[in-house]
mmCIF file of C-alpha atoms in Angstrom:
data_model
loop_
_atom_site.group_PDB
_atom_site.id
_atom_site.type_symbol
_atom_site.label_atom_id
_atom_site.label_comp_id
_atom_site.label_asym_id
_atom_site.label_seq_id
_atom_site.Cartn_x
_atom_site.Cartn_y
_atom_site.Cartn_z
ATOM 1 C CA MET A 1479 1.104 -47.552 -35.168
ATOM 2 C CA ASN A 1480 2.329 -44.548 -36.881
ATOM 3 C CA SER A 1481 -0.048 -42.678 -38.778
ATOM 4 C CA PRO A 1482 0.139 -42.554 -42.457
ATOM 5 C CA THR A 1483 2.175 -40.021 -43.949
ATOM 6 C CA PRO A 1484 0.972 -36.989 -46.422
ATOM 7 C CA GLY A 1485 2.752 -38.804 -49.257
ATOM 8 C CA ALA A 1486 1.036 -42.227 -48.168
ATOM 9 C CA ARG A 1487 -2.329 -40.619 -47.857
ATOM 10 C CA ALA A 1488 -2.008 -38.869 -51.185
ATOM 11 C CA ALA A 1489 -0.563 -42.203 -53.113
ATOM 12 C CA VAL A 1490 -3.439 -44.279 -51.422
ATOM 13 C CA LEU A 1491 -6.092 -41.689 -52.656
ATOM 14 C CA THR A 1492 -4.482 -41.747 -56.430
ATOM 15 C CA ALA A 1493 -4.589 -45.801 -56.551
ATOM 16 C CA ALA A 1494 -8.327 -45.770 -55.077
ATOM 17 C CA ALA A 1495 -9.383 -43.001 -57.435
ATOM 18 C CA LEU A 1496 -7.470 -45.209 -60.398
ATOM 19 C CA ALA A 1497 -8.349 -49.043 -59.594
ATOM 20 C CA PRO A 1498 -12.013 -48.912 -60.272
ATOM 21 C CA VAL A 1499 -11.630 -47.211 -63.680
ATOM 22 C CA ALA A 1500 -8.678 -49.880 -64.585
ATOM 23 C CA VAL A 1501 -10.944 -52.636 -63.607
ATOM 24 C CA VAL A 1502 -13.966 -51.179 -65.529
ATOM 25 C CA LEU A 1503 -11.578 -50.882 -68.766
ATOM 26 C CA LEU A 1504 -10.321 -54.294 -68.465
ATOM 27 C CA LEU A 1505 -13.884 -56.138 -68.236
ATOM 28 C CA LEU A 1506 -15.120 -53.954 -71.295
ATOM 29 C CA VAL A 1507 -12.020 -55.105 -73.116
ATOM 30 C CA ALA A 1508 -12.419 -58.974 -71.869
ATOM 31 C CA PHE A 1509 -15.523 -58.930 -72.679
ATOM 32 C CA SER A 1510 -15.400 -56.876 -76.247
ATOM 33 C CA TRP A 1511 -17.982 -54.380 -75.262
ATOM 34 C CA ASP A 1512 -19.514 -53.123 -78.747
ATOM 35 C CA PRO A 1513 -18.983 -49.216 -78.283
ATOM 36 C CA LEU A 1514 -15.471 -49.582 -77.275
ATOM 37 C CA ILE A 1515 -14.604 -52.101 -79.952
ATOM 38 C CA GLY A 1516 -16.267 -49.905 -82.384
ATOM 39 C CA LEU A 1517 -14.648 -46.575 -81.183
ATOM 40 C CA ASP A 1518 -10.864 -48.520 -81.280
ATOM 41 C CA ALA A 1519 -11.915 -49.419 -84.873
ATOM 42 C CA GLY A 1520 -12.584 -46.505 -85.829
ATOM 43 C CA ILE A 1521 -9.774 -44.636 -84.673
ATOM 44 C CA ALA A 1522 -7.251 -47.366 -85.580
ATOM 45 C CA ARG A 1523 -8.562 -47.230 -89.355
ATOM 46 C CA THR A 1524 -8.024 -43.322 -89.445
ATOM 47 C CA THR A 1525 -4.829 -43.042 -87.759
ATOM 48 C CA HIS A 1526 -3.688 -46.050 -90.083
ATOM 49 C CA ILE A 1527 -4.390 -43.918 -93.229
ATOM 50 C CA TRP A 1528 -2.381 -40.986 -92.058
ATOM 51 C CA ALA A 1529 0.342 -43.483 -90.994
ATOM 52 C CA VAL A 1530 0.352 -44.761 -94.452
ATOM 53 C CA ASP A 1531 0.194 -41.364 -96.440
ATOM 54 C CA ALA A 1532 2.580 -39.762 -94.088
ATOM 55 C CA SER A 1533 5.997 -41.699 -94.218
ATOM 56 C CA GLY A 1534 8.093 -39.692 -92.813
ATOM 57 C CA VAL A 1535 6.270 -38.980 -89.808
ATOM 58 C CA THR A 1536 6.075 -42.640 -89.300
ATOM 59 C CA HIS A 1537 9.308 -43.491 -89.366
ATOM 60 C CA GLY A 1538 10.102 -41.018 -86.760
ATOM 61 C CA PHE A 1539 7.496 -42.172 -84.523
ATOM 62 C CA ARG A 1540 8.961 -45.969 -85.216
ATOM 63 C CA ILE A 1541 12.422 -44.253 -84.026
ATOM 64 C CA LEU A 1542 10.757 -42.729 -81.130
ATOM 65 C CA THR A 1543 9.072 -46.041 -80.196
ATOM 66 C CA ASP A 1544 12.114 -48.472 -80.546
ATOM 67 C CA TRP A 1545 14.876 -46.490 -79.115
ATOM 68 C CA VAL A 1546 13.526 -43.399 -77.335
ATOM 69 C CA TRP A 1547 10.490 -44.821 -75.225
ATOM 70 C CA ASP A 1548 11.241 -48.519 -75.921
ATOM 71 C CA PRO A 1549 10.474 -50.412 -72.656
ATOM 72 C CA TRP A 1550 14.253 -51.528 -72.200
ATOM 73 C CA THR A 1551 15.519 -47.914 -72.381
ATOM 74 C CA MET A 1552 12.808 -47.060 -69.792
ATOM 75 C CA ARG A 1553 14.190 -49.693 -67.726
ATOM 76 C CA ALA A 1554 17.472 -48.717 -68.148
ATOM 77 C CA LEU A 1555 16.608 -45.283 -66.804
ATOM 78 C CA CYS A 1556 15.462 -47.000 -63.806
ATOM 79 C CA ALA A 1557 18.731 -48.757 -63.769
ATOM 80 C CA GLY A 1558 20.746 -45.962 -63.695
ATOM 81 C CA ALA A 1559 18.437 -44.597 -60.698
ATOM 82 C CA VAL A 1560 19.037 -47.592 -58.737
ATOM 83 C CA VAL A 1561 23.071 -47.194 -59.209
ATOM 84 C CA TRP A 1562 22.822 -43.252 -58.527
ATOM 85 C CA LEU A 1563 20.939 -44.244 -55.064
ATOM 86 C CA LEU A 1564 23.234 -46.899 -54.245
ATOM 87 C CA TRP A 1565 26.753 -44.718 -55.117
ATOM 88 C CA ARG A 1566 25.644 -41.489 -53.564
ATOM 89 C CA HIS A 1567 23.299 -42.482 -50.918
ATOM 90 C CA SER A 1568 23.896 -46.170 -50.321
ATOM 91 C CA ALA A 1569 20.242 -46.173 -50.201
ATOM 92 C CA TRP A 1570 19.324 -50.247 -50.394
ATOM 93 C CA GLY A 1571 15.692 -49.909 -49.314
ATOM 94 C CA PRO A 1572 14.499 -47.152 -52.067
ATOM 95 C CA ALA A 1573 16.827 -48.938 -54.929
ATOM 96 C CA LEU A 1574 15.151 -52.413 -54.043
ATOM 97 C CA TRP A 1575 11.799 -51.095 -54.331
ATOM 98 C CA VAL A 1576 12.723 -49.301 -57.235
ATOM 99 C CA VAL A 1577 13.701 -53.115 -58.759
ATOM 100 C CA ALA A 1578 10.914 -54.519 -57.211
ATOM 101 C CA THR A 1579 8.271 -52.033 -58.729
ATOM 102 C CA CYS A 1580 9.430 -52.494 -62.274
ATOM 103 C CA ALA A 1581 9.652 -56.190 -61.964
ATOM 104 C CA LEU A 1582 6.065 -56.009 -60.922
ATOM 105 C CA GLY A 1583 5.091 -53.782 -63.682
ATOM 106 C CA THR A 1584 6.408 -56.392 -65.884
ATOM 107 C CA LEU A 1585 4.786 -59.262 -64.431
ATOM 108 C CA VAL A 1586 1.451 -57.678 -64.098
ATOM 109 C CA GLN A 1587 1.487 -56.389 -67.854
ATOM 110 C CA GLN A 1588 2.648 -59.770 -69.096
ATOM 111 C CA GLY A 1589 0.124 -61.620 -67.041
ATOM 112 C CA MET A 1590 -2.439 -59.270 -68.334
ATOM 113 C CA LYS A 1591 -1.881 -59.913 -71.585
ATOM 114 C CA ALA A 1592 -1.925 -63.793 -71.484
ATOM 115 C CA ALA A 1593 -5.473 -63.695 -69.731
ATOM 116 C CA VAL A 1594 -7.041 -61.124 -71.954
ATOM 117 C CA GLY A 1595 -5.695 -62.668 -75.090
ATOM 118 C CA ARG A 1596 -6.311 -59.338 -77.237
ATOM 119 C CA GLU A 1597 -5.626 -59.559 -80.699
ATOM 120 C CA ARG A 1598 -3.715 -56.554 -82.447
ATOM 121 C CA PRO A 1599 -5.037 -54.511 -85.301
ATOM 122 C CA VAL A 1600 -4.247 -56.546 -88.626
ATOM 123 C CA TRP A 1601 -4.026 -54.749 -91.546
ATOM 124 C CA PRO A 1602 -3.400 -55.222 -95.489
ATOM 125 C CA ASP A 1603 -0.158 -52.915 -95.606
ATOM 126 C CA PRO A 1604 1.217 -52.671 -91.837
ATOM 127 C CA VAL A 1605 3.422 -49.799 -91.344
ATOM 128 C CA ASP A 1606 5.586 -51.586 -88.592
ATOM 129 C CA SER A 1607 4.846 -54.921 -86.854
ATOM 130 C CA ALA A 1608 4.773 -56.082 -82.882
ATOM 131 C CA HIS A 1609 3.967 -59.819 -81.399
ATOM 132 C CA TYR A 1610 2.323 -61.239 -78.380
ATOM 133 C CA ALA A 1611 -0.976 -60.007 -77.030
ATOM 134 C CA ALA A 1612 -2.610 -56.199 -77.395
ATOM 135 C CA PHE A 1613 -3.946 -55.619 -73.905
ATOM 136 C CA PRO A 1614 -2.042 -53.782 -72.208
ATOM 137 C CA SER A 1615 0.338 -51.748 -74.097
ATOM 138 C CA GLY A 1616 3.581 -52.729 -72.749
ATOM 139 C CA HIS A 1617 5.080 -49.754 -73.837
ATOM 140 C CA ALA A 1618 2.757 -47.403 -72.063
ATOM 141 C CA LEU A 1619 2.613 -49.451 -68.838
ATOM 142 C CA THR A 1620 6.182 -49.486 -68.654
ATOM 143 C CA VAL A 1621 7.000 -45.903 -69.606
ATOM 144 C CA THR A 1622 4.320 -44.990 -67.140
ATOM 145 C CA VAL A 1623 5.933 -46.772 -64.304
ATOM 146 C CA ALA A 1624 9.512 -45.573 -65.334
ATOM 147 C CA CYS A 1625 8.509 -41.980 -65.100
ATOM 148 C CA GLY A 1626 5.891 -42.289 -62.185
ATOM 149 C CA LEU A 1627 9.204 -43.906 -60.147
ATOM 150 C CA LEU A 1628 11.686 -41.625 -61.271
ATOM 151 C CA LEU A 1629 9.365 -38.472 -60.154
ATOM 152 C CA TRP A 1630 8.703 -40.126 -56.998
ATOM 153 C CA LEU A 1631 12.746 -40.551 -56.296
ATOM 154 C CA LEU A 1632 12.984 -36.611 -57.193
ATOM 155 C CA ARG A 1633 10.305 -35.706 -54.718
ATOM 156 C CA LEU A 1634 11.647 -38.171 -52.007
ATOM 157 C CA TYR A 1635 15.422 -36.725 -52.428
ATOM 158 C CA ASP A 1636 14.096 -33.118 -52.197
ATOM 159 C CA ALA A 1637 15.014 -32.179 -55.955
ATOM 160 C CA GLY A 1638 14.667 -28.304 -56.909
ATOM 161 C CA ARG A 1639 11.306 -27.288 -58.185
ATOM 162 C CA ALA A 1640 12.734 -26.520 -61.382
ATOM 163 C CA LEU A 1641 14.152 -30.136 -61.931
ATOM 164 C CA ARG A 1642 11.028 -31.457 -60.864
ATOM 165 C CA ARG A 1643 8.717 -29.351 -63.177
ATOM 166 C CA THR A 1644 11.160 -30.072 -66.036
ATOM 167 C CA ALA A 1645 10.762 -33.990 -65.193
ATOM 168 C CA LEU A 1646 6.872 -34.261 -64.851
ATOM 169 C CA ALA A 1647 7.073 -32.309 -68.350
ATOM 170 C CA LEU A 1648 9.307 -35.181 -70.129
ATOM 171 C CA ALA A 1649 7.106 -37.688 -68.303
ATOM 172 C CA VAL A 1650 3.820 -36.465 -69.758
ATOM 173 C CA VAL A 1651 5.609 -35.658 -73.135
ATOM 174 C CA SER A 1652 6.756 -39.373 -73.141
ATOM 175 C CA ALA A 1653 3.460 -41.315 -71.820
ATOM 176 C CA VAL A 1654 1.486 -39.297 -74.060
ATOM 177 C CA GLY A 1655 4.442 -39.677 -77.161
ATOM 178 C CA VAL A 1656 4.339 -43.212 -76.898
ATOM 179 C CA GLY A 1657 0.703 -43.494 -76.547
ATOM 180 C CA LEU A 1658 0.534 -41.738 -80.072
ATOM 181 C CA THR A 1659 3.228 -43.651 -81.429
ATOM 182 C CA ARG A 1660 1.407 -47.198 -80.665
ATOM 183 C CA VAL A 1661 -1.751 -46.078 -81.948
ATOM 184 C CA TRP A 1662 -0.016 -44.266 -85.096
ATOM 185 C CA LEU A 1663 2.045 -47.591 -86.024
ATOM 186 C CA GLY A 1664 -1.134 -49.242 -85.858
ATOM 187 C CA VAL A 1665 0.171 -52.129 -83.164
ATOM 188 C CA HIS A 1666 -2.339 -51.173 -80.657
ATOM 189 C CA TRP A 1667 -5.697 -49.894 -79.778
ATOM 190 C CA VAL A 1668 -6.396 -46.794 -78.157
ATOM 191 C CA SER A 1669 -8.065 -48.713 -75.355
ATOM 192 C CA ASP A 1670 -4.439 -50.805 -74.941
ATOM 193 C CA VAL A 1671 -2.796 -47.308 -74.535
ATOM 194 C CA VAL A 1672 -5.259 -46.019 -71.848
ATOM 195 C CA GLY A 1673 -5.174 -49.689 -70.300
ATOM 196 C CA GLY A 1674 -1.227 -49.139 -69.889
ATOM 197 C CA TRP A 1675 -1.295 -45.875 -68.542
ATOM 198 C CA LEU A 1676 -4.071 -46.737 -65.935
ATOM 199 C CA ILE A 1677 -2.265 -49.935 -64.725
ATOM 200 C CA GLY A 1678 0.890 -48.361 -64.661
ATOM 201 C CA ALA A 1679 0.093 -45.455 -62.622
ATOM 202 C CA LEU A 1680 -1.994 -47.535 -60.395
ATOM 203 C CA ILE A 1681 1.081 -49.696 -59.729
ATOM 204 C CA VAL A 1682 3.483 -46.737 -58.895
ATOM 205 C CA ALA A 1683 0.701 -45.613 -56.581
ATOM 206 C CA LEU A 1684 0.425 -48.777 -54.746
ATOM 207 C CA SER A 1685 4.105 -48.905 -54.921
ATOM 208 C CA VAL A 1686 4.564 -45.655 -53.265
ATOM 209 C CA ALA A 1687 1.839 -45.935 -50.672
ATOM 210 C CA ALA A 1688 3.430 -49.093 -49.329
ATOM 211 C CA TYR A 1689 7.047 -47.159 -49.343
ATOM 212 C CA GLU A 1690 5.726 -44.292 -47.550
ATOM 213 C CA ARG A 1691 3.902 -46.008 -45.354
ATOM 214 C CA TRP A 1692 6.213 -49.065 -44.496
ATOM 215 C CA GLY A 1693 9.318 -48.079 -45.965
ATOM 216 C CA ASP A 1694 10.948 -47.525 -42.689
ATOM 217 C CA ARG A 1695 10.699 -51.223 -41.700
ATOM 218 C CA VAL A 1696 12.238 -52.892 -44.769
ATOM 219 C CA ARG A 1697 14.971 -50.428 -45.344
ATOM 220 C CA LEU A 1698 18.216 -52.030 -45.587
ATOM 221 C CA ASP A 1699 20.357 -48.935 -44.862
ATOM 222 C CA HIS A 1700 18.567 -47.765 -41.864
ATOM 223 C CA HIS A 1701 18.121 -44.427 -42.002
ATOM 224 C CA ARG A 1702 15.814 -41.856 -43.942
ATOM 225 C CA PRO A 1703 17.161 -40.686 -47.416
ATOM 226 C CA ARG A 1704 19.470 -37.746 -47.066
ATOM 227 C CA ARG A 1705 17.585 -34.697 -48.125
ATOM 228 C CA GLU A 1706 20.165 -32.589 -48.925
ATOM 229 C CA GLY A 1707 18.984 -31.779 -52.335
ATOM 230 C CA LEU A 1708 19.295 -31.956 -56.061
ATOM 231 C CA PRO A 1709 20.649 -29.100 -58.220
ATOM 232 C CA SER A 1710 17.526 -27.081 -59.623
#
């Protein structure tokens, strides 16, 4: 059996670091640990006051969360990456891996929401609305999964350093930004967002680790990605 690649080892170590933190947070939320609930409530009350007072900022955040960082927008980006993989590289293996990881993220998100059943914040004067359970934040989880997969593809196909750094900066802005908008709009607790980040990153790390370790055995195009590079 071939030894794990450096990419596989890094992904495994990342997953090992994320998993216990995600599990601890999940348990604290599920069992309504008072200090966490109090922290969530305090932050939520403060940000809601700001959101009501700063109507212009709130309107901008609604646009960002409903259009720019919406889960369907993120899935569309991944779909575009899949089309690129198939059209430019005939890379069925990586393309199917992206599709499967996105589907897994959605299933995990919905399953955890149903299992935990956490209520969303309720306000007498809401500035936005959302449905279904709160934990984890679907927006935060989906942005993390989508951005993580896109960054992985850029590394897999040897994108230029400038492009990868730009993509990383946009990914960080998107992840932090979507979390901020969900809390500001009063539809999530802070721990919902943190949970979405952790679980989304864990899904990507496990997916990358599995691909790096066993991708050659399941890849349908029977060749490694052509590393001719992308424009920098």
